[in-house]
PDB file of C-alpha atoms in Angstrom:
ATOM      1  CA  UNK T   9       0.000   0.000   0.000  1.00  0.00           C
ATOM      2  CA  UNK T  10       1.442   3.388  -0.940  1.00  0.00           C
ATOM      3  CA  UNK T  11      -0.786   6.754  -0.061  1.00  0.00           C
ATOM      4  CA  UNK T  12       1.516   9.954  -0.469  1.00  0.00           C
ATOM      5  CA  UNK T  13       0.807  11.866   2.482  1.00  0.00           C
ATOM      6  CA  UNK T  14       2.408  13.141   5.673  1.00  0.00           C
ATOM      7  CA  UNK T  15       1.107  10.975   8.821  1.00  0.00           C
ATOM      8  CA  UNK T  16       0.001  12.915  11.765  1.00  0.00           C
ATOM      9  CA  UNK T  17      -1.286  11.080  14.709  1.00  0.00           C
ATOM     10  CA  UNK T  18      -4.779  11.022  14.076  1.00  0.00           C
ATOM     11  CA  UNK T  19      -3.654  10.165  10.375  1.00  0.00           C
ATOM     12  CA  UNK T  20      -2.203   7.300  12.386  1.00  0.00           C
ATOM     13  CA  UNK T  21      -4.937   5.827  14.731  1.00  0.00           C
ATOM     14  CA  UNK T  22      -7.047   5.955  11.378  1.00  0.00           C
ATOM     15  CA  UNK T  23      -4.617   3.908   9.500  1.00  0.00           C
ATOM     16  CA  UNK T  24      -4.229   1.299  12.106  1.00  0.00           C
ATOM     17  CA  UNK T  25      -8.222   0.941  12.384  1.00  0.00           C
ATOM     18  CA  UNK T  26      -8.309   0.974   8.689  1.00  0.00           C
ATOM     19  CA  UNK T  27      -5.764  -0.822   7.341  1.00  0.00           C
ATOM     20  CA  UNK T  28      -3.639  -2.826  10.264  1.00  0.00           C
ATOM     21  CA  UNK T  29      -0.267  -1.583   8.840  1.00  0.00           C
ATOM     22  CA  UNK T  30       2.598  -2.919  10.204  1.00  0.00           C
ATOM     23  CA  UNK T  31       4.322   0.038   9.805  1.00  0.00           C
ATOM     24  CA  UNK T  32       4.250   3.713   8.087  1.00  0.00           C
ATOM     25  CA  UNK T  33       6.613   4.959   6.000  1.00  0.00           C
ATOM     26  CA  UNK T  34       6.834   8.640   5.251  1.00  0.00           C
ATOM     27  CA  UNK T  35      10.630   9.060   3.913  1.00  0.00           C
ATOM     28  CA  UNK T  36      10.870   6.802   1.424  1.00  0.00           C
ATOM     29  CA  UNK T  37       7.797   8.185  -0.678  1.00  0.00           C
ATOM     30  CA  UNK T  38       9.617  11.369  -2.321  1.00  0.00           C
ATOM     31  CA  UNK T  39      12.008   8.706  -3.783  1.00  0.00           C
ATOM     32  CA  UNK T  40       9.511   6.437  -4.869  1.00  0.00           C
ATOM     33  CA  UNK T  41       7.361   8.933  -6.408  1.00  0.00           C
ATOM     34  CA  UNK T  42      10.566  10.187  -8.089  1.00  0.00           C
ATOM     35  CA  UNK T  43      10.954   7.203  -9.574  1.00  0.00           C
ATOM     36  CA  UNK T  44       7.236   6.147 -10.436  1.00  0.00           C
ATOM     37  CA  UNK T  45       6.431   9.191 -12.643  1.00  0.00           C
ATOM     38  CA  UNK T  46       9.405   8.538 -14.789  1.00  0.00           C
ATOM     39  CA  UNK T  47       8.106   4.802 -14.705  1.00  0.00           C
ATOM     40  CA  UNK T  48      11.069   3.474 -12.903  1.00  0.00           C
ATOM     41  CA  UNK T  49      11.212   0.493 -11.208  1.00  0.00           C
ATOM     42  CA  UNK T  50      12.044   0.758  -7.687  1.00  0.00           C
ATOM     43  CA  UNK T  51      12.608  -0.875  -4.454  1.00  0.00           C
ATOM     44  CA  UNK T  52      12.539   0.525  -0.875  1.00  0.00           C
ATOM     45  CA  UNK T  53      14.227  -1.684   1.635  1.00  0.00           C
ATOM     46  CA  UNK T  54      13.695  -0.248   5.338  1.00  0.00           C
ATOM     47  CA  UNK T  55      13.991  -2.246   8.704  1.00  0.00           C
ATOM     48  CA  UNK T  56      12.017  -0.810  11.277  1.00  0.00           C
ATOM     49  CA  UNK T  57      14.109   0.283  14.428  1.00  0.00           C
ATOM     50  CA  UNK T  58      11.033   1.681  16.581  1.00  0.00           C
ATOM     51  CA  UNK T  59       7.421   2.231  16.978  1.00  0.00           C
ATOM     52  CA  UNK T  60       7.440   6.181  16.670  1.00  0.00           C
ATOM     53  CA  UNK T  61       6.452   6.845  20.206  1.00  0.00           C
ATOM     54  CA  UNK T  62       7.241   8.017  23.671  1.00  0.00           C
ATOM     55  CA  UNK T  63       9.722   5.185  23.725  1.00  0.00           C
ATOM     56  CA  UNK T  64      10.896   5.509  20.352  1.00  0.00           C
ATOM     57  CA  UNK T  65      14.468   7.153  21.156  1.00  0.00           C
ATOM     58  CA  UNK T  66      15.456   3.647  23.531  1.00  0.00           C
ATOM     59  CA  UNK T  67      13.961   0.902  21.217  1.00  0.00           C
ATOM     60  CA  UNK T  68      15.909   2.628  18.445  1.00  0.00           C
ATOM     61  CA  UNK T  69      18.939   2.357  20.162  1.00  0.00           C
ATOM     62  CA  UNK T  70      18.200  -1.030  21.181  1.00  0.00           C
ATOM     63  CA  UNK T  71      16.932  -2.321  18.006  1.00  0.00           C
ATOM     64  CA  UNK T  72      19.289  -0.391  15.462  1.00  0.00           C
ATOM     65  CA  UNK T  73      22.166  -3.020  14.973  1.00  0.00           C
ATOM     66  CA  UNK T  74      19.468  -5.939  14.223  1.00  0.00           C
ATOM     67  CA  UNK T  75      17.538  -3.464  11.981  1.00  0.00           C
ATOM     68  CA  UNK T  76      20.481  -2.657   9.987  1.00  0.00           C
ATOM     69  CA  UNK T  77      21.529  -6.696   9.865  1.00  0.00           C
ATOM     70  CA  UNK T  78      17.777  -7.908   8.431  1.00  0.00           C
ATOM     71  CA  UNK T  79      17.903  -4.970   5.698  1.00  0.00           C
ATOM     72  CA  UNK T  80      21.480  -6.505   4.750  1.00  0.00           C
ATOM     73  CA  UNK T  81      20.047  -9.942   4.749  1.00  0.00           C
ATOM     74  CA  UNK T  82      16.761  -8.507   2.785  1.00  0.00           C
ATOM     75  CA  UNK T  83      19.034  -7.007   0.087  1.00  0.00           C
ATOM     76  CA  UNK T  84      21.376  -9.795  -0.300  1.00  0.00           C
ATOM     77  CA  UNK T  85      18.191 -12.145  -0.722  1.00  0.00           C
ATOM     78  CA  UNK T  86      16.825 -10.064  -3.589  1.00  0.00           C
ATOM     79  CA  UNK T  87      20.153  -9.809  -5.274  1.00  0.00           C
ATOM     80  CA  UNK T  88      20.409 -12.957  -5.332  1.00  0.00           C
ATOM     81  CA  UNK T  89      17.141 -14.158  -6.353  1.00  0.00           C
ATOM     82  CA  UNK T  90      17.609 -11.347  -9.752  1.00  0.00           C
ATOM     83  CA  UNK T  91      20.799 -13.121 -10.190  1.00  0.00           C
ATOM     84  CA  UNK T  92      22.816 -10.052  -9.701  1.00  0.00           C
ATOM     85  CA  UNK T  93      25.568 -11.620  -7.532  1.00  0.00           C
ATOM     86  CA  UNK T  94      26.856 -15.048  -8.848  1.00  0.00           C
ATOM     87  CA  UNK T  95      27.990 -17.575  -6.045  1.00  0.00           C
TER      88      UNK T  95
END
């Protein structure tokens, strides 16, 4: 699902009622809109470190390293299944 909009925190609560997200992602869309009006293939790999909220400065410290480790792992699985990287 891609909607092209900042996310307040009503926005929020409405989205999780709505939809069930597992998570929002508001950085990645200038890119991918970049790239989708000059019909572009793209792909936005993001781990999430936090849930955005009063805790969100301690889980990210606590959660950064394996965040960082499953977006490796994400990007060496999609390499490989394009064939990019021969083994």
């Amino acid at each position: 699902m891609c909607i092209f909009k900042f996310i307040t925190h009503n926005k929020s609560e409405d989205l999780i009622e709505n939809f069930d997200p597992l998570c929002v992602d508001m950085e990645s869309a200038s890119v991918a809109y970049a790239y989708y009006i000059n019909n572009i293939p793209c792909i936005v790999i993001r781990s999430a470190s936090d849930n955005a909220d009063e805790y969100g400065s301690e889980n990210f410290e606590n959660n950064i390293e394996r965040a960082a480790l499953n977006s490796i792992s994400l990007v060496e699985g999609v390499i490989g299944k394009l064939g990019l990287i021969k083994k």
